[in-house]
Short mmCIF file of C-alpha atoms and ligand atoms in Angstrom, two decimals:
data_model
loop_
_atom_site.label_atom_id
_atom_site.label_comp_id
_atom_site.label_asym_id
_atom_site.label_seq_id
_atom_site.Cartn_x
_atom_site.Cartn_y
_atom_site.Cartn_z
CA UNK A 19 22.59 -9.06 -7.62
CA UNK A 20 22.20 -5.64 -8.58
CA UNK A 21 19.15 -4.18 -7.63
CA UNK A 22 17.26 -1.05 -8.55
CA UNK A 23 14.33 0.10 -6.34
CA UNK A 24 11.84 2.99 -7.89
CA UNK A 25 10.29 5.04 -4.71
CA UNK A 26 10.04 7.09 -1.90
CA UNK A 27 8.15 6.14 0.81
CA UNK A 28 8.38 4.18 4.43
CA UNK A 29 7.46 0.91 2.00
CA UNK A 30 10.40 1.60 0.05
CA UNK A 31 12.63 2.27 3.13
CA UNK A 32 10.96 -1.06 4.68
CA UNK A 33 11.92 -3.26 1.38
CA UNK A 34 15.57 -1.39 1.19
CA UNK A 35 15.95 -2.65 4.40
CA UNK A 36 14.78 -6.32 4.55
CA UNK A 37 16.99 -6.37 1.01
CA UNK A 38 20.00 -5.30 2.72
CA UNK A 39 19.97 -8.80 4.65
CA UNK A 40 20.17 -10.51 1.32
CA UNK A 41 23.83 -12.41 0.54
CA UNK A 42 22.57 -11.58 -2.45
CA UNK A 43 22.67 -8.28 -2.68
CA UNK A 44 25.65 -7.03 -4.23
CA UNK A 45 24.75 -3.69 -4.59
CA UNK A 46 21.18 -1.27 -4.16
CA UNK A 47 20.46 2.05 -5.60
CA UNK A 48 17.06 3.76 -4.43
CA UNK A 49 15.24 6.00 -6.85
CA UNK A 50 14.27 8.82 -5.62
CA UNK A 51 14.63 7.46 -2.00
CA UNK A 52 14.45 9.50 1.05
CA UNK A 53 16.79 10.85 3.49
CA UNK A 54 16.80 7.36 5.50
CA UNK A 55 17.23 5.34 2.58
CA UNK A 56 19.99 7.47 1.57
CA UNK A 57 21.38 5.98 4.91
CA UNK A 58 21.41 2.03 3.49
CA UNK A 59 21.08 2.48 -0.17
CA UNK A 60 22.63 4.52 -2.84
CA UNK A 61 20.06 7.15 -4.19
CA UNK A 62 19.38 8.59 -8.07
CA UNK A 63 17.05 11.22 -8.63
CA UNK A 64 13.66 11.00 -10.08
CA UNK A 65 10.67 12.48 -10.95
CA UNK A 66 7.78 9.89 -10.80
CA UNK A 67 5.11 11.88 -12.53
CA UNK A 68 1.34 11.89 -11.10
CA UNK A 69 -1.91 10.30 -12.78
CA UNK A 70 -2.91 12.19 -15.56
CA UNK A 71 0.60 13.46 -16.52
CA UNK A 72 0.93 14.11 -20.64
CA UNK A 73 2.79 11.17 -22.88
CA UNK A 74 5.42 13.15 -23.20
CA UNK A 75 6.47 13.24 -19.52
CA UNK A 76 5.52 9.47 -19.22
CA UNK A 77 7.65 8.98 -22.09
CA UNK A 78 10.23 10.42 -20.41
CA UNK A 79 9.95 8.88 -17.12
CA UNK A 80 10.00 4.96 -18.81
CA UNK A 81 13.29 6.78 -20.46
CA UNK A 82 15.14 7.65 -17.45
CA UNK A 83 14.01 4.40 -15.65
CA UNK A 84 15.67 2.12 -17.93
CA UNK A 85 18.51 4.25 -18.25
CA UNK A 86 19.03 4.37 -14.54
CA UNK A 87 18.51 0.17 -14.42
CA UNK A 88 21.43 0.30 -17.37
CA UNK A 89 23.73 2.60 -15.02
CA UNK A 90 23.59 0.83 -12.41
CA UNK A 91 23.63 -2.59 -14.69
CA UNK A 92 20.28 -3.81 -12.67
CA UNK A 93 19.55 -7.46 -12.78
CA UNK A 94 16.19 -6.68 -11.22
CA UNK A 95 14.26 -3.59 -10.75
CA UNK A 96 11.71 -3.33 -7.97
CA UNK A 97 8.64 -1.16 -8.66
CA UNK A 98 7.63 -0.12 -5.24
CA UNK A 99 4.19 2.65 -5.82
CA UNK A 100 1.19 2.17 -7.89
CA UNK A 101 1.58 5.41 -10.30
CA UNK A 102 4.80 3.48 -11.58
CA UNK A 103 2.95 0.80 -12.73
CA UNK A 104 -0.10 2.30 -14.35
CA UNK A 105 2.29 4.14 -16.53
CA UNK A 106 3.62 0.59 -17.60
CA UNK A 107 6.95 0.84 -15.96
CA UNK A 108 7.10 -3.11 -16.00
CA UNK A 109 5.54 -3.32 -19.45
CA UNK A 110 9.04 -1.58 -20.92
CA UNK A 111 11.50 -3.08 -18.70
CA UNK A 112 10.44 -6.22 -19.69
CA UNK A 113 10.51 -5.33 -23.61
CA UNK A 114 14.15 -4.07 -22.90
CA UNK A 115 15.19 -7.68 -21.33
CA UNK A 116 15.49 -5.98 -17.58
CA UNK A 117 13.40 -8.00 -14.96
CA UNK A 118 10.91 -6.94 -12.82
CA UNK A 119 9.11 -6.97 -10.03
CA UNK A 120 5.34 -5.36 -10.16
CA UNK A 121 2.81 -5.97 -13.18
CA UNK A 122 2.36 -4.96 -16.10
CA UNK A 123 -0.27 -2.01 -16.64
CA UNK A 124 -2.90 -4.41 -18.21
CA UNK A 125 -2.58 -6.12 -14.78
CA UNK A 126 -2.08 -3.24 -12.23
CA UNK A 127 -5.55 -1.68 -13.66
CA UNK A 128 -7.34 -4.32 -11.46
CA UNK A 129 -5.93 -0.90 -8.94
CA UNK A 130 -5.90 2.08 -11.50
CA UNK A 131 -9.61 1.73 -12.22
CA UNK A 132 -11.90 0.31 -9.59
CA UNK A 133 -14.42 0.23 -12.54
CA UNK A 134 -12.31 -2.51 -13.86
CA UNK A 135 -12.03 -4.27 -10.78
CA UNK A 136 -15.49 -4.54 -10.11
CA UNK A 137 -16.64 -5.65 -13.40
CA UNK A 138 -13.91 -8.36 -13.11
CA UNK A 139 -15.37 -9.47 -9.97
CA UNK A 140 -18.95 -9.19 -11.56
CA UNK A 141 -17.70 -11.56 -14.10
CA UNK A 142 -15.61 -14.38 -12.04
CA UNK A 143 -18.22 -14.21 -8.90
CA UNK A 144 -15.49 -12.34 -6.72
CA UNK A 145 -17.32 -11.19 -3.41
CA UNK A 146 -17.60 -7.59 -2.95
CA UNK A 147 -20.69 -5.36 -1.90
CA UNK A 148 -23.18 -3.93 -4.18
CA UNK A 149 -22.19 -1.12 -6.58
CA UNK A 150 -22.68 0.67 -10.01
CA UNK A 151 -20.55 2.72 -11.96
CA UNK A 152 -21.13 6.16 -13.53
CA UNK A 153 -19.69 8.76 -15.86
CA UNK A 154 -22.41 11.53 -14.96
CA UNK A 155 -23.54 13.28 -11.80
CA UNK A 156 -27.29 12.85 -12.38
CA UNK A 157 -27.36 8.92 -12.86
CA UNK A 158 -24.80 8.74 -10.13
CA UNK A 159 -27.04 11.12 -7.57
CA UNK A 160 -30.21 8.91 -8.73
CA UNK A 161 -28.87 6.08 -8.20
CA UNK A 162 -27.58 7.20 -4.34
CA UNK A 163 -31.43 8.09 -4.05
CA UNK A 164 -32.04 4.82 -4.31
CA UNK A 165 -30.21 2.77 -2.43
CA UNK A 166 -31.77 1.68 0.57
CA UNK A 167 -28.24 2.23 2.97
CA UNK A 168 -25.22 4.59 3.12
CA UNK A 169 -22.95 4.18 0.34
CA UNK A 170 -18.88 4.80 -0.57
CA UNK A 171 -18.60 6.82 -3.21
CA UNK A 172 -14.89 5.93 -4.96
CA UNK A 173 -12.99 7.81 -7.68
CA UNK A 174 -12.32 5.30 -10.36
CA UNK A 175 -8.44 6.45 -10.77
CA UNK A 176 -4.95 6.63 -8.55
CA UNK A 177 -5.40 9.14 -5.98
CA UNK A 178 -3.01 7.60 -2.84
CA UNK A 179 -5.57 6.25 -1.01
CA UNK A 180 -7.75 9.55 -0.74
CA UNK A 181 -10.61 8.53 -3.47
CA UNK A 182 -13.10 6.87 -1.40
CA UNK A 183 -15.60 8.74 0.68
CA UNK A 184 -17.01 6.95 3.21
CA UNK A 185 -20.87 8.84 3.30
CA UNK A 186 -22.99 8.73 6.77
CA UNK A 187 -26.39 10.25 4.96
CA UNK A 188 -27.60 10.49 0.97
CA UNK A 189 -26.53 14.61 1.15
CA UNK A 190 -23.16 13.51 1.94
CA UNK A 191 -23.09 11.29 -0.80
CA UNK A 192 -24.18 14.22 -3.39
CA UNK A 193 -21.85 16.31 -1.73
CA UNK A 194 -19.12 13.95 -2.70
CA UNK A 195 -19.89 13.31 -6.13
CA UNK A 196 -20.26 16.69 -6.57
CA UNK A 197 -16.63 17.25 -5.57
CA UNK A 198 -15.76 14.74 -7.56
CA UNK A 199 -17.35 14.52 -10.43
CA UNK A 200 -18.28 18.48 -10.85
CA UNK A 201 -15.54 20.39 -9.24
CA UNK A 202 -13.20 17.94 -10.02
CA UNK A 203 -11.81 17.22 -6.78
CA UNK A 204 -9.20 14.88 -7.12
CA UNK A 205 -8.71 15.66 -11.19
CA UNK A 206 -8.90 13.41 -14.09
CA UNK A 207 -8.76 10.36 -11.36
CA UNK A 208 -12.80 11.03 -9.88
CA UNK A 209 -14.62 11.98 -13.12
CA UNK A 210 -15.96 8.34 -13.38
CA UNK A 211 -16.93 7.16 -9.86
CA UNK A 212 -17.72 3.69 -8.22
CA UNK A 213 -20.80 3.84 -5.66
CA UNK A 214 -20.71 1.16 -3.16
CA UNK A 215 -23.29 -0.08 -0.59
CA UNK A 216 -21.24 0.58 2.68
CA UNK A 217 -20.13 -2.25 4.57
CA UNK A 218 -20.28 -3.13 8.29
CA UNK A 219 -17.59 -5.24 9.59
CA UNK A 220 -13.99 -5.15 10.50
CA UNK A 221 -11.25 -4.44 7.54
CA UNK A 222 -8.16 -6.40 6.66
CA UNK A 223 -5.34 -6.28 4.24
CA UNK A 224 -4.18 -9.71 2.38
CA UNK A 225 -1.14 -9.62 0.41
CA UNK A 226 0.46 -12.47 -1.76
CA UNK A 227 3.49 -13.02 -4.21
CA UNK A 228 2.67 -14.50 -7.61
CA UNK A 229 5.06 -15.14 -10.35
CA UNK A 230 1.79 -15.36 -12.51
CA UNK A 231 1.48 -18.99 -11.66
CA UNK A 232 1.86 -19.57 -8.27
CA UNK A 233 0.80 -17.53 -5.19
CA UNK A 234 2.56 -17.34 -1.88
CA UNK A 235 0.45 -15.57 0.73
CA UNK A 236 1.46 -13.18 3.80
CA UNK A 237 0.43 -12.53 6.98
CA UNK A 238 -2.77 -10.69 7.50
CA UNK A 239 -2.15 -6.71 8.21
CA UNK A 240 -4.60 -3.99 9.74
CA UNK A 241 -4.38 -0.97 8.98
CA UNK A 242 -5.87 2.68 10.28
CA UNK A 243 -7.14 4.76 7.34
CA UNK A 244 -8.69 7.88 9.26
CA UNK A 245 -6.74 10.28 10.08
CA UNK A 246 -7.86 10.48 13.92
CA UNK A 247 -8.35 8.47 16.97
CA UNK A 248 -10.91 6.44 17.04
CA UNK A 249 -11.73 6.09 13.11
CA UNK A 250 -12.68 10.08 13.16
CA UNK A 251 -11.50 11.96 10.63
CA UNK A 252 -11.05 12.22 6.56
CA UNK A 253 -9.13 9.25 5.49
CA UNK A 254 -4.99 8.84 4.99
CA UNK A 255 -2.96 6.64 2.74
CA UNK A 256 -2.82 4.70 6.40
CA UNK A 257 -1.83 5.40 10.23
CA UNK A 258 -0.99 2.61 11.34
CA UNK A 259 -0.88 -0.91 11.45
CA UNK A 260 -0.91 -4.12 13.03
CA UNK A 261 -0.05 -7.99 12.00
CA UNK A 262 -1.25 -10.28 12.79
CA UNK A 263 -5.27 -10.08 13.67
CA UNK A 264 -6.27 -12.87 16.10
CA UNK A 265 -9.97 -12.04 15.35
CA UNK A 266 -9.50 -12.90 12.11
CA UNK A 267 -11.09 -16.70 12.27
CA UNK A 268 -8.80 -19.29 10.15
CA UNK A 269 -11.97 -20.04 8.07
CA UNK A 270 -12.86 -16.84 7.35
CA UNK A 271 -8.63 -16.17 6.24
CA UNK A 272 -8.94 -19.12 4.19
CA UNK A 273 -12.11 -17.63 2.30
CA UNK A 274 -9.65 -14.93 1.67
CA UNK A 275 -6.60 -16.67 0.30
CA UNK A 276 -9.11 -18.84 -1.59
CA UNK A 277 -12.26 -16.90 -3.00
CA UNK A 278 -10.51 -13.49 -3.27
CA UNK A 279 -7.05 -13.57 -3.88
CA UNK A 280 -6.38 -17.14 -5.84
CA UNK A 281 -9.63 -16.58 -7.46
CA UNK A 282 -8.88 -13.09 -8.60
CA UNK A 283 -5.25 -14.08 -9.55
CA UNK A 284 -6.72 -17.06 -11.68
CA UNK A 285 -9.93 -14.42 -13.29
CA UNK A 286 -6.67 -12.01 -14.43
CA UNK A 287 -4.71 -14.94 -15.86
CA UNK A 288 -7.80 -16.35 -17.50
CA UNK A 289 -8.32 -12.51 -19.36
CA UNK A 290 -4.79 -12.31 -20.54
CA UNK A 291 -3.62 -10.42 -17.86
CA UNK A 292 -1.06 -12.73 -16.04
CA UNK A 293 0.16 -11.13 -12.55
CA UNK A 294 3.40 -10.46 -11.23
CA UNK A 295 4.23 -9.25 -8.08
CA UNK A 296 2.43 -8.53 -4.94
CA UNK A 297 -1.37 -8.30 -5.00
CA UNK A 298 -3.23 -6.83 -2.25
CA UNK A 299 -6.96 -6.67 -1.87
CA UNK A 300 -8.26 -4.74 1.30
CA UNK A 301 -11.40 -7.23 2.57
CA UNK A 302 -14.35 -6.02 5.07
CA UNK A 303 -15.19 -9.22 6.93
CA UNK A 304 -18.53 -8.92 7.33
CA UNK A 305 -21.26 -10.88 8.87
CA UNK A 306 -21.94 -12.36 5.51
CA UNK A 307 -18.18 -13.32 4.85
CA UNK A 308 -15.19 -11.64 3.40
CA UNK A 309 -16.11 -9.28 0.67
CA UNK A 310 -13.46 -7.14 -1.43
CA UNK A 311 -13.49 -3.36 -1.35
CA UNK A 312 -10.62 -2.68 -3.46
CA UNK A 313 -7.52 -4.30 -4.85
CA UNK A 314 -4.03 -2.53 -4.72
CA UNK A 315 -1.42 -3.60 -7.63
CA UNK A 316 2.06 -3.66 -4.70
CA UNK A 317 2.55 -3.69 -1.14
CA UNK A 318 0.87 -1.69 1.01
CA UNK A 319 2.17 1.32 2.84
CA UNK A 320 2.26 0.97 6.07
CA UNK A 321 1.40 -2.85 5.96
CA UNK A 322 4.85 -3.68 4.41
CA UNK A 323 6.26 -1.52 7.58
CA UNK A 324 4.22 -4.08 9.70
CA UNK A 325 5.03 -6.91 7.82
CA UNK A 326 8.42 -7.29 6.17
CA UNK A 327 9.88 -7.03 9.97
CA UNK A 328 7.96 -10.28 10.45
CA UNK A 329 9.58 -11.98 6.97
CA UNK A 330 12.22 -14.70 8.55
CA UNK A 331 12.95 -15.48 4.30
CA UNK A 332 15.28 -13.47 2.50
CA UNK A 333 12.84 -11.08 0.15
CA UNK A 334 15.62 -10.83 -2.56
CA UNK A 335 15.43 -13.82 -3.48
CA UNK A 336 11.55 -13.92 -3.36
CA UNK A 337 11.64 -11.20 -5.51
CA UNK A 338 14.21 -12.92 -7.98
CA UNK A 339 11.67 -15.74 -8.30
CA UNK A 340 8.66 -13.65 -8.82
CA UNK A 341 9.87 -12.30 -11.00
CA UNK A 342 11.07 -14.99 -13.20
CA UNK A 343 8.59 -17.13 -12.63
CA UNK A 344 10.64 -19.57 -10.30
CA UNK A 345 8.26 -18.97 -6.81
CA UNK A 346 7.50 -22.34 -6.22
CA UNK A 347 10.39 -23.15 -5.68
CA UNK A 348 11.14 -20.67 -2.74
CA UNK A 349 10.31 -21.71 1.22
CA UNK A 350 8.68 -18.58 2.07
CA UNK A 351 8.83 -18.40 6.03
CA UNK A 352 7.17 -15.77 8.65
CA UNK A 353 8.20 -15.05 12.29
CA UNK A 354 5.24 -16.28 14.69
CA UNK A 355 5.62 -12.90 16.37
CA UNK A 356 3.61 -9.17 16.34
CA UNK A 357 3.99 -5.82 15.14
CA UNK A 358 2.92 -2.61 15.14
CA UNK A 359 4.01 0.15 13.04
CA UNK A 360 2.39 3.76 13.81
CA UNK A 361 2.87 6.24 11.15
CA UNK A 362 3.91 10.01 12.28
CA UNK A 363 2.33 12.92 10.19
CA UNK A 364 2.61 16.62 9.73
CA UNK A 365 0.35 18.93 10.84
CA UNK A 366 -2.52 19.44 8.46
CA UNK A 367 -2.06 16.33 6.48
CA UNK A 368 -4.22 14.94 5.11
CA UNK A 369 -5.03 18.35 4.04
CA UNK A 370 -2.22 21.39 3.68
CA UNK A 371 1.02 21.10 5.48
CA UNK A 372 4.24 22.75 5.65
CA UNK A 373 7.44 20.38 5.00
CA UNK A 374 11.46 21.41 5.91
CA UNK A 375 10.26 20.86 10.08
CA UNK A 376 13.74 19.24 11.58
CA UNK A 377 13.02 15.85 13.14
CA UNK A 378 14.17 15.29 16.99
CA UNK A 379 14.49 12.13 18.89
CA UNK A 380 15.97 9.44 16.08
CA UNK A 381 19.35 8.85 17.64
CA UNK A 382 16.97 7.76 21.24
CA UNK A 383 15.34 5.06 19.42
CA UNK A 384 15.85 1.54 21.41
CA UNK A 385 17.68 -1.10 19.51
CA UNK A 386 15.10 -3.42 17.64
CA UNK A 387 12.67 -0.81 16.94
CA UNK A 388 12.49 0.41 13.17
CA UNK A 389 12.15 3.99 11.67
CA UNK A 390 11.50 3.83 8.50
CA UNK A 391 11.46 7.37 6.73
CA UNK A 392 8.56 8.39 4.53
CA UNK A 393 8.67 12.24 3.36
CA UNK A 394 12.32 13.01 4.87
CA UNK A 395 14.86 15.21 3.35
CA UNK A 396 18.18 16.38 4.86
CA UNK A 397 17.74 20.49 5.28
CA UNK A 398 20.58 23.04 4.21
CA UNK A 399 22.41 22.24 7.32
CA UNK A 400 22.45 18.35 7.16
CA UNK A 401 19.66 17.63 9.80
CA UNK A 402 16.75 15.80 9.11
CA UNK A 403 13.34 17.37 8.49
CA UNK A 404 9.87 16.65 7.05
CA UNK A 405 9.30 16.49 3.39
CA UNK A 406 5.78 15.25 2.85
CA UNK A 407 2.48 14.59 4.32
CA UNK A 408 3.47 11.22 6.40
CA UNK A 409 6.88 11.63 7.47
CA UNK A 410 8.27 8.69 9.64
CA UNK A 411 6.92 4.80 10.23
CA UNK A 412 7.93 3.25 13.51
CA UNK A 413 7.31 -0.57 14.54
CA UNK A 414 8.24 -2.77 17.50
CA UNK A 415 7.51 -6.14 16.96
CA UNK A 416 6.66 -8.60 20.80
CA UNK A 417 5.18 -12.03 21.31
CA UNK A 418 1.36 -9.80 21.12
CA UNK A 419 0.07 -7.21 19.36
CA UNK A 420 -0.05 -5.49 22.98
CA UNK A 421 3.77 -5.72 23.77
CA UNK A 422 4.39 -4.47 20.12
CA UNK A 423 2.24 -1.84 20.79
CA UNK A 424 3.91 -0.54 24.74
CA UNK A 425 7.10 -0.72 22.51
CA UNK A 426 6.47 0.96 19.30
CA UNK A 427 4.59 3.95 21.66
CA UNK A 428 7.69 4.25 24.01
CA UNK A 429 9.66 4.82 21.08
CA UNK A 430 7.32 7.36 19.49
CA UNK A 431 7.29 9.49 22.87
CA UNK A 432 10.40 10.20 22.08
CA UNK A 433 10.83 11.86 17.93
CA UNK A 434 9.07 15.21 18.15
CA UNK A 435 8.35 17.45 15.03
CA UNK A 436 6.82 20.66 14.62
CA UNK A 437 3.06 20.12 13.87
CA UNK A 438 3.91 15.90 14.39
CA UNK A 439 0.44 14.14 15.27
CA UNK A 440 -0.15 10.04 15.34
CA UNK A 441 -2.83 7.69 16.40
CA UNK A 442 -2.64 6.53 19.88
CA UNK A 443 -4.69 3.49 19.13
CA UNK A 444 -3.48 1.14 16.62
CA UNK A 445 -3.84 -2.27 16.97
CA UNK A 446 -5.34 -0.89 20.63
CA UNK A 447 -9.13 -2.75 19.39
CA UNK A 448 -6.73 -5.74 18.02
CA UNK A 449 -8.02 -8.49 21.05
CA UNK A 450 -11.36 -6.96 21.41
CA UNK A 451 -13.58 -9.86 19.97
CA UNK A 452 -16.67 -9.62 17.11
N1 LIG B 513 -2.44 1.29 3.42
C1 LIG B 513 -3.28 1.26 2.30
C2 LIG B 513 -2.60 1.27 0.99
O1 LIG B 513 -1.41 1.08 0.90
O2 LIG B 513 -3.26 1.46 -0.01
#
């Protein structure tokens, strides 16, 4: 098969990868890609435009997609980001005959608007925490006033994983829907805002293939979302992960698979909104039970740098049946291993950072251990350097979540950046018990 793959991230470089294993594959061209998927794949440019970008551009973008997929005569085209899809990337491949693999943009909103999300939940008794949504800063600052805990405030739109402020007092929450919904913080994407009752418990990503019909679940994944040790910090698009959690109790996963992800895969299918491709809802298990805090329309990044490693199937053909409807009849298998994957950053992100830094150390990496390359470019003299806020994903995989984790941090010791900082202590809390 011919395969085009639209990104540029360590999730991209992760699926590149695990593709290449395929005897499938016949050939794999990466769009934009990176400077380590240039290594395994070829790559096109492409500008992915942001949220809020003008028809015109959008127009443009579905344009150069499908003539890219007709190039490079694509019998599937993998949508690997979220902006992609909101755009309704899949919606147009599929009118021109190409397949696909991601959802349409009636589907993907259950991640472009966390309005719509919730009120879907509301509606098919999907278990989240308490929230409201709001348009205005005055009914959204009453209604913080009110509640009788801290809250989350959460842009409604795409804003890679930095639209949901996690508030420790009822100033802070003002504070942030002032940003938001005043000052306009994070654009077009915060000017309607969810406020959630915050949650106390311990977070976990699910994941699952669905063809729209049937739904094939992963592994469990944890990631890091603050940018320092020890949960300090703004949040990231993630630091880190680790598969799989032993804490998490087999009941408690099946509540998961069951009451969140079947159940919101059936609700969208039900409204006319049938789902292909990989839907991931982060959970908060909390002493109550699971309880949804937001739903992301593809693979997560850097769970799929945690968890693809751990796929014994081959994903191309997973893919295939996704996305013509032909999963059930796929064996989908997992390794009973571990891994960790720690993601290195630049200095500043996630606020202001500088890019073009070369990158040390990746010819010293021991055999086994992945590097998958997130913002990487090669520099004016052919070396490797930075090109984005997180830069490089490493992950060891080991029996435990402990040996993956000596491994993976051996490895790190050893690719040095100008301004590179990482968390020491994913999947560190991984055995300690709740
Ligand atoms: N790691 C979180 C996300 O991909 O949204």
């Amino acid at each position: 098969m011919n395969v085009l793959l639209i990104g540029s991230g360590a999730r991209e470089h992760a699926i590149a990868w695990k593709m290449r294993q395929s005897p499938r594959l016949a050939s794999l061209c990466v769009a934009p890609g990176n400077a380590g998927i240039a290594q395994l794949a070829d790559v096109a440019p492409l500008a992915i435009p942001k949220p809020g970008a003008g028809a015109v551009q959008v127009a443009a973008f579905l344009d150069a997609v499908v003539a890219l997929a007709r190039e490079r005569r694509a019998d599937l085209v993998v949508i690997g980001p979220e902006d992609p899809l909101s755009f309704g990337v899949a919606d147009r491949l599929e009118a021109e005959g190409i397949a696909v693999f991601g959802p349409t943009a009636a589907a993907a909103e259950i991640e472009s608007s966390k309005a719509f999300a919730k009120d879907l939940m509301a509606r098919h008794g999907i278990p989240m925490g308490a929230c409201a949504r709001f348009d205005g800063y005055d009914a959204a600052a009453a209604y913080v006033e009110s509640r009788p805990c801290d809250v989350v405030v959460k842009a409604d739109g795409l804003t890679a994983g930095k639209g949901a402020i996690v508030t420790s007092s009822h100033d802070e929450a003002c504070a942030a829907l002032r940003d938001l919904m005043l000052h306009s913080a994070l654009g077009a994407a915060g000017r309607t805002v969810v406020i959630e009752d915050r949650l106390d418990g311990r977070e976990t990503s699910a994941h699952a293939f669905s063809d729209g019909r049937t739904v094939v679940h992963m592994p469990f994944a944890c990631d890091h979302k603050a940018v320092y040790d020890g949960g300090r910090g703004p949040n990231t698009g993630g630091m880190g992960v680790y598969s799989p959690p032993s804490w998490l109790q087999a009941s408690v996963a099946e509540a998961v698979r069951r009451d969140v992800t079947e159940a919101t895969l059936r609700a969208l299918r039900q409204e006319g909104r049938p789902y292909r491709g990989v839907l991931f809802p982060g959970i908060m298990v909390t002493a109550g039970g699971p309880r949804v805090l937001e739903f992301n329309a593809r693979f997560g990044d850097p769970e799929t740098e945690a968890l693809l490693p751990r796929l014994e199937s081959d994903l191309l053909e997973i893919m295939d049946a996704v996305a013509s409807g032909t999963l059930a009849s796929v064996d989908v298998r997992w390794r009973n291993d571990a891994s960790v994957c720690v993601m290195l950053a630049s200095g500043g992100y996630p606020g202001a950072y500088e890019t073009g830094k070369p990158i040390d150390g990746l010819d010293d990496i021991d055999s086994g251990v992945l590097v998958f390359h997130a913002g990487t470019k090669r520099d004016s003299s052919g070396r490797i350097a930075t090109n984005g806020g997180r830069v490089l994903a490493v992950t060891a995989t080991g029996a435990t979540v402990g040996e993956a984790r000596e491994r993976v941090y051996a490895n790190v010791a050893r690719i040095r950046f100008d301004g590179m900082h990482y968390r020491t202590d994913i999947g560190a809390s991984e055995a300690v018990a709740v």
